[in-house]
Amino acid sequence: MITMKDIIREGHPTLRKKAEQVELPLSDKNLKTLHSMMEFLRNSQDPEKAEELELRPGVGLAAPQINVSKQIIAVRTFNDNDEPKELLLINPKLVSHSQETAYLESGEGCLSVDRPVEGIVPRYARIKVEAYNEHEEKNIFRFRGYEAIVVQHELDHLNGIMFYDRIEDYEDDLKQALPAQSVIPRSENETII
Ligand code: SB7
Ligand code: NI
């Protein structure tokens, strides 16, 4: 079971590495990792379990955060009917994004960052992501709103990027300045929608 002691914090080199592609078919070990990541999110969102296990609530988790440098992300959000929506994305690739950007008014936080960081984190408003699910089926996922922001936060973890790298005008030694232009687009394969 994953608890906060398994989550590596800023300063750990794995958080700055590019994660490796996961080999398909999935090994038992990788399947276990996938499921334990989702179990962590479920526990962290359950107030009783979270208190008992001393977990910080999380809507997403990327494998590098548990020191597994592989392209796996888990996201657990809620739909309009308040039903949980669980997603495991393997080898995710951002294939296209909106020109329009969006940000969370309250800023972002990270389970690997033990301090509040203020500032606006610009993200794409809508994205399309190609990824395999836990059944090894390739899918195109469309995200917008809060979910799109969370998925981009997790995709960044697979590329060694921390949310505060994207805050403009943030004075901190840990910030790696990104030229404004590099926020859009991130690779030549991406088309603008
Ligand atoms: C606010 C929180 C998250 C994403 C976007 C906005 C997720 C926080 C948990 N994580 O550290 C996951 O990487
Ligand atoms: Ni994070």
mmCIF file of C-alpha atoms and ligand atoms in Angstrom:
data_model
loop_
_atom_site.group_PDB
_atom_site.id
_atom_site.type_symbol
_atom_site.label_atom_id
_atom_site.label_comp_id
_atom_site.label_asym_id
_atom_site.label_seq_id
_atom_site.Cartn_x
_atom_site.Cartn_y
_atom_site.Cartn_z
ATOM 1 C CA MET A 1 0.000 0.000 0.000
ATOM 2 C CA ILE A 2 1.296 3.445 -0.920
ATOM 3 C CA THR A 3 1.437 6.008 1.888
ATOM 4 C CA MET A 4 3.077 9.456 2.147
ATOM 5 C CA LYS A 5 6.412 7.869 3.037
ATOM 6 C CA ASP A 6 6.534 6.335 -0.452
ATOM 7 C CA ILE A 7 6.066 9.707 -2.119
ATOM 8 C CA ILE A 8 9.322 11.393 -3.024
ATOM 9 C CA ARG A 9 9.638 15.144 -2.513
ATOM 10 C CA GLU A 10 11.129 17.993 -4.513
ATOM 11 C CA GLY A 11 14.886 17.737 -4.629
ATOM 12 C CA HIS A 12 14.750 14.012 -5.432
ATOM 13 C CA PRO A 13 16.383 13.482 -8.861
ATOM 14 C CA THR A 14 13.634 11.125 -10.145
ATOM 15 C CA LEU A 15 11.194 14.059 -10.205
ATOM 16 C CA ARG A 16 13.434 15.749 -12.780
ATOM 17 C CA LYS A 17 13.887 12.737 -15.071
ATOM 18 C CA LYS A 18 11.966 11.849 -18.205
ATOM 19 C CA ALA A 19 9.997 8.709 -17.386
ATOM 20 C CA GLU A 20 10.519 5.545 -19.485
ATOM 21 C CA GLN A 21 7.841 4.030 -21.700
ATOM 22 C CA VAL A 22 6.057 1.061 -20.171
ATOM 23 C CA GLU A 23 6.487 -2.219 -22.019
ATOM 24 C CA LEU A 24 3.348 -3.922 -23.245
ATOM 25 C CA PRO A 25 2.007 -6.450 -22.395
ATOM 26 C CA LEU A 26 1.992 -5.146 -18.845
ATOM 27 C CA SER A 27 4.081 -7.096 -16.367
ATOM 28 C CA ASP A 28 2.500 -8.188 -13.087
ATOM 29 C CA LYS A 29 4.748 -5.678 -11.351
ATOM 30 C CA ASN A 30 3.527 -2.801 -13.516
ATOM 31 C CA LEU A 31 -0.093 -3.885 -13.026
ATOM 32 C CA LYS A 32 0.461 -3.883 -9.280
ATOM 33 C CA THR A 33 1.947 -0.393 -9.477
ATOM 34 C CA LEU A 34 -1.048 0.849 -11.493
ATOM 35 C CA HIS A 35 -3.535 -0.534 -9.024
ATOM 36 C CA SER A 36 -1.683 0.646 -5.954
ATOM 37 C CA MET A 37 -1.539 4.173 -7.414
ATOM 38 C CA MET A 38 -5.331 4.219 -7.815
ATOM 39 C CA GLU A 39 -5.777 2.702 -4.359
ATOM 40 C CA PHE A 40 -3.696 5.562 -2.951
ATOM 41 C CA LEU A 41 -5.965 8.151 -4.609
ATOM 42 C CA ARG A 42 -9.084 6.382 -3.316
ATOM 43 C CA ASN A 43 -7.718 6.219 0.229
ATOM 44 C CA SER A 44 -6.503 9.809 0.098
ATOM 45 C CA GLN A 45 -9.988 11.002 -0.889
ATOM 46 C CA ASP A 46 -11.735 8.999 1.842
ATOM 47 C CA PRO A 47 -11.687 11.277 4.922
ATOM 48 C CA GLU A 48 -11.521 8.368 7.402
ATOM 49 C CA LYS A 49 -8.815 6.448 5.558
ATOM 50 C CA ALA A 50 -6.882 9.642 4.906
ATOM 51 C CA GLU A 51 -6.853 10.491 8.598
ATOM 52 C CA GLU A 52 -5.960 6.981 9.675
ATOM 53 C CA LEU A 53 -3.129 6.671 7.135
ATOM 54 C CA GLU A 54 -2.140 10.373 7.337
ATOM 55 C CA LEU A 55 -2.584 10.927 3.614
ATOM 56 C CA ARG A 56 -2.817 14.267 1.859
ATOM 57 C CA PRO A 57 -5.803 14.204 -0.495
ATOM 58 C CA GLY A 58 -4.857 13.896 -4.150
ATOM 59 C CA VAL A 59 -6.731 13.876 -7.462
ATOM 60 C CA GLY A 60 -3.787 12.584 -9.409
ATOM 61 C CA LEU A 61 -0.543 10.684 -9.056
ATOM 62 C CA ALA A 62 2.280 10.052 -11.504
ATOM 63 C CA ALA A 63 4.556 7.002 -11.129
ATOM 64 C CA PRO A 64 7.753 9.115 -10.765
ATOM 65 C CA GLN A 65 6.261 10.458 -7.518
ATOM 66 C CA ILE A 66 6.597 6.982 -6.012
ATOM 67 C CA ASN A 67 10.117 6.795 -7.456
ATOM 68 C CA VAL A 68 9.046 4.630 -10.402
ATOM 69 C CA SER A 69 10.350 6.425 -13.482
ATOM 70 C CA LYS A 70 7.714 5.057 -15.847
ATOM 71 C CA GLN A 71 5.021 6.666 -17.966
ATOM 72 C CA ILE A 72 2.007 5.871 -15.793
ATOM 73 C CA ILE A 73 -0.520 8.298 -14.375
ATOM 74 C CA ALA A 74 -3.609 7.829 -12.226
ATOM 75 C CA VAL A 75 -6.381 10.397 -12.020
ATOM 76 C CA ARG A 76 -9.481 10.273 -9.826
ATOM 77 C CA THR A 77 -11.981 13.062 -10.275
ATOM 78 C CA PHE A 78 -15.757 13.382 -9.850
ATOM 79 C CA ASN A 79 -18.336 13.924 -12.566
ATOM 80 C CA ASP A 80 -21.296 16.307 -12.375
ATOM 81 C CA ASN A 81 -23.303 13.660 -10.512
ATOM 82 C CA ASP A 82 -20.529 13.376 -7.940
ATOM 83 C CA GLU A 83 -19.607 9.890 -9.105
ATOM 84 C CA PRO A 84 -15.911 9.052 -9.092
ATOM 85 C CA LYS A 85 -14.187 8.831 -12.465
ATOM 86 C CA GLU A 86 -11.004 6.785 -12.340
ATOM 87 C CA LEU A 87 -8.445 6.820 -15.111
ATOM 88 C CA LEU A 88 -5.178 4.984 -15.486
ATOM 89 C CA LEU A 89 -3.123 6.232 -18.411
ATOM 90 C CA ILE A 90 -0.139 4.290 -19.709
ATOM 91 C CA ASN A 91 2.390 5.852 -22.101
ATOM 92 C CA PRO A 92 0.184 8.944 -22.471
ATOM 93 C CA LYS A 93 0.938 11.366 -25.299
ATOM 94 C CA LEU A 94 -0.479 14.854 -25.647
ATOM 95 C CA VAL A 95 -1.640 14.811 -29.268
ATOM 96 C CA SER A 96 -3.427 18.143 -29.495
ATOM 97 C CA HIS A 97 -4.496 21.075 -27.384
ATOM 98 C CA SER A 98 -6.579 24.219 -27.512
ATOM 99 C CA GLN A 99 -5.055 27.593 -28.140
ATOM 100 C CA GLU A 100 -7.077 28.821 -25.182
ATOM 101 C CA THR A 101 -5.463 28.506 -21.779
ATOM 102 C CA ALA A 102 -6.950 28.046 -18.317
ATOM 103 C CA TYR A 103 -5.741 28.021 -14.743
ATOM 104 C CA LEU A 104 -6.989 27.238 -11.279
ATOM 105 C CA GLU A 105 -7.725 30.400 -9.361
ATOM 106 C CA SER A 106 -6.378 28.805 -6.191
ATOM 107 C CA GLY A 107 -3.161 27.779 -7.946
ATOM 108 C CA GLU A 108 -1.846 24.206 -7.803
ATOM 109 C CA GLY A 109 -0.305 21.990 -5.196
ATOM 110 C CA CYS A 110 1.628 18.759 -5.407
ATOM 111 C CA LEU A 111 2.032 15.757 -3.146
ATOM 112 C CA SER A 112 5.770 16.030 -3.791
ATOM 113 C CA VAL A 113 5.892 19.655 -2.629
ATOM 114 C CA ASP A 114 5.527 20.232 1.119
ATOM 115 C CA ARG A 115 4.950 23.971 0.987
ATOM 116 C CA PRO A 116 2.294 26.200 -0.454
ATOM 117 C CA VAL A 117 3.343 27.834 -3.716
ATOM 118 C CA GLU A 118 1.293 30.787 -4.871
ATOM 119 C CA GLY A 119 0.867 31.791 -8.461
ATOM 120 C CA ILE A 120 -1.037 31.137 -11.633
ATOM 121 C CA VAL A 121 -0.096 27.982 -13.536
ATOM 122 C CA PRO A 122 -1.148 28.458 -17.160
ATOM 123 C CA ARG A 123 -2.478 25.291 -18.792
ATOM 124 C CA TYR A 124 -4.282 24.448 -22.019
ATOM 125 C CA ALA A 125 -8.064 24.656 -21.605
ATOM 126 C CA ARG A 126 -8.661 21.466 -23.630
ATOM 127 C CA ILE A 127 -6.384 18.597 -24.519
ATOM 128 C CA LYS A 128 -6.448 15.294 -26.383
ATOM 129 C CA VAL A 129 -4.291 12.528 -24.987
ATOM 130 C CA GLU A 130 -3.524 9.207 -26.602
ATOM 131 C CA ALA A 131 -2.826 6.495 -24.035
ATOM 132 C CA TYR A 132 -3.248 2.847 -23.188
ATOM 133 C CA ASN A 133 -5.553 1.908 -20.334
ATOM 134 C CA GLU A 134 -4.971 -0.899 -17.822
ATOM 135 C CA HIS A 135 -6.528 -3.353 -20.317
ATOM 136 C CA GLU A 136 -3.868 -2.341 -22.862
ATOM 137 C CA GLU A 137 -6.423 -0.699 -25.117
ATOM 138 C CA LYS A 138 -5.261 2.382 -26.965
ATOM 139 C CA ASN A 139 -7.655 5.296 -26.598
ATOM 140 C CA ILE A 140 -7.931 8.978 -27.300
ATOM 141 C CA PHE A 141 -9.072 10.857 -24.235
ATOM 142 C CA ARG A 142 -10.488 14.360 -24.370
ATOM 143 C CA PHE A 143 -10.196 16.531 -21.285
ATOM 144 C CA ARG A 144 -11.443 19.969 -20.409
ATOM 145 C CA GLY A 145 -11.805 22.110 -17.313
ATOM 146 C CA TYR A 146 -10.384 20.912 -14.020
ATOM 147 C CA GLU A 147 -9.641 17.444 -15.397
ATOM 148 C CA ALA A 148 -7.552 18.904 -18.237
ATOM 149 C CA ILE A 149 -5.497 20.837 -15.674
ATOM 150 C CA VAL A 150 -4.915 17.770 -13.503
ATOM 151 C CA VAL A 151 -3.908 15.606 -16.492
ATOM 152 C CA GLN A 152 -1.423 18.272 -17.650
ATOM 153 C CA HIS A 153 0.022 18.447 -14.115
ATOM 154 C CA GLU A 154 0.523 14.652 -14.236
ATOM 155 C CA LEU A 155 1.911 14.638 -17.799
ATOM 156 C CA ASP A 156 4.451 17.206 -16.632
ATOM 157 C CA HIS A 157 5.640 14.807 -13.910
ATOM 158 C CA LEU A 158 6.497 12.290 -16.676
ATOM 159 C CA ASN A 159 8.716 14.939 -18.235
ATOM 160 C CA GLY A 160 10.446 16.104 -15.061
ATOM 161 C CA ILE A 161 8.447 19.334 -14.900
ATOM 162 C CA MET A 162 7.065 20.708 -11.613
ATOM 163 C CA PHE A 163 3.990 22.957 -11.587
ATOM 164 C CA TYR A 164 5.972 25.935 -10.297
ATOM 165 C CA ASP A 165 8.232 25.809 -13.360
ATOM 166 C CA ARG A 166 5.241 27.187 -15.269
ATOM 167 C CA ILE A 167 4.475 30.061 -12.900
ATOM 168 C CA GLU A 168 5.562 33.302 -14.391
ATOM 169 C CA ASP A 169 7.314 35.917 -12.254
ATOM 170 C CA TYR A 170 7.700 33.549 -9.352
ATOM 171 C CA GLU A 171 10.773 34.388 -7.322
ATOM 172 C CA ASP A 172 12.218 31.179 -6.053
ATOM 173 C CA ASP A 173 15.535 29.467 -6.462
ATOM 174 C CA LEU A 174 13.730 26.280 -7.444
ATOM 175 C CA LYS A 175 12.023 27.872 -10.395
ATOM 176 C CA GLN A 176 13.450 26.950 -13.772
ATOM 177 C CA ALA A 177 12.628 29.814 -16.030
ATOM 178 C CA LEU A 178 10.732 28.751 -19.123
ATOM 179 C CA PRO A 179 10.559 31.293 -21.906
ATOM 180 C CA ALA A 180 6.922 32.409 -22.245
ATOM 181 C CA GLN A 181 6.719 30.928 -25.728
ATOM 182 C CA SER A 182 7.650 27.418 -24.671
ATOM 183 C CA VAL A 183 4.341 27.090 -22.844
ATOM 184 C CA ILE A 184 2.642 26.621 -26.253
ATOM 185 C CA PRO A 185 3.230 24.171 -28.091
ATOM 186 C CA ARG A 186 5.456 21.616 -26.468
ATOM 187 C CA SER A 187 6.364 19.431 -29.419
ATOM 188 C CA GLU A 188 6.260 19.512 -33.178
ATOM 189 C CA ASN A 189 3.850 16.571 -33.210
ATOM 190 C CA GLU A 190 1.205 18.589 -31.478
ATOM 191 C CA THR A 191 -1.408 20.267 -33.583
ATOM 192 C CA ILE A 192 -3.376 23.234 -32.402
ATOM 193 C CA ILE A 193 -7.141 22.702 -32.158
HETATM 194 C C1 SB7 B 1 -3.951 20.804 -8.324
HETATM 195 C C2 SB7 B 1 -3.551 19.569 -7.828
HETATM 196 C C3 SB7 B 1 -3.133 18.590 -8.702
HETATM 197 C C4 SB7 B 1 -3.117 18.837 -10.041
HETATM 198 C C5 SB7 B 1 -3.523 20.050 -10.538
HETATM 199 C C6 SB7 B 1 -3.947 21.039 -9.674
HETATM 200 C C7 SB7 B 1 -2.674 17.230 -8.230
HETATM 201 C C8 SB7 B 1 -1.944 17.208 -6.950
HETATM 202 C C9 SB7 B 1 -1.406 15.852 -6.635
HETATM 203 N N1 SB7 B 1 -0.196 15.611 -7.311
HETATM 204 O O1 SB7 B 1 0.955 15.993 -6.821
HETATM 205 C C10 SB7 B 1 -0.179 14.803 -8.434
HETATM 206 O O2 SB7 B 1 0.950 14.907 -9.189
HETATM 207 NI NI NI B 2 2.150 16.637 -8.510
#
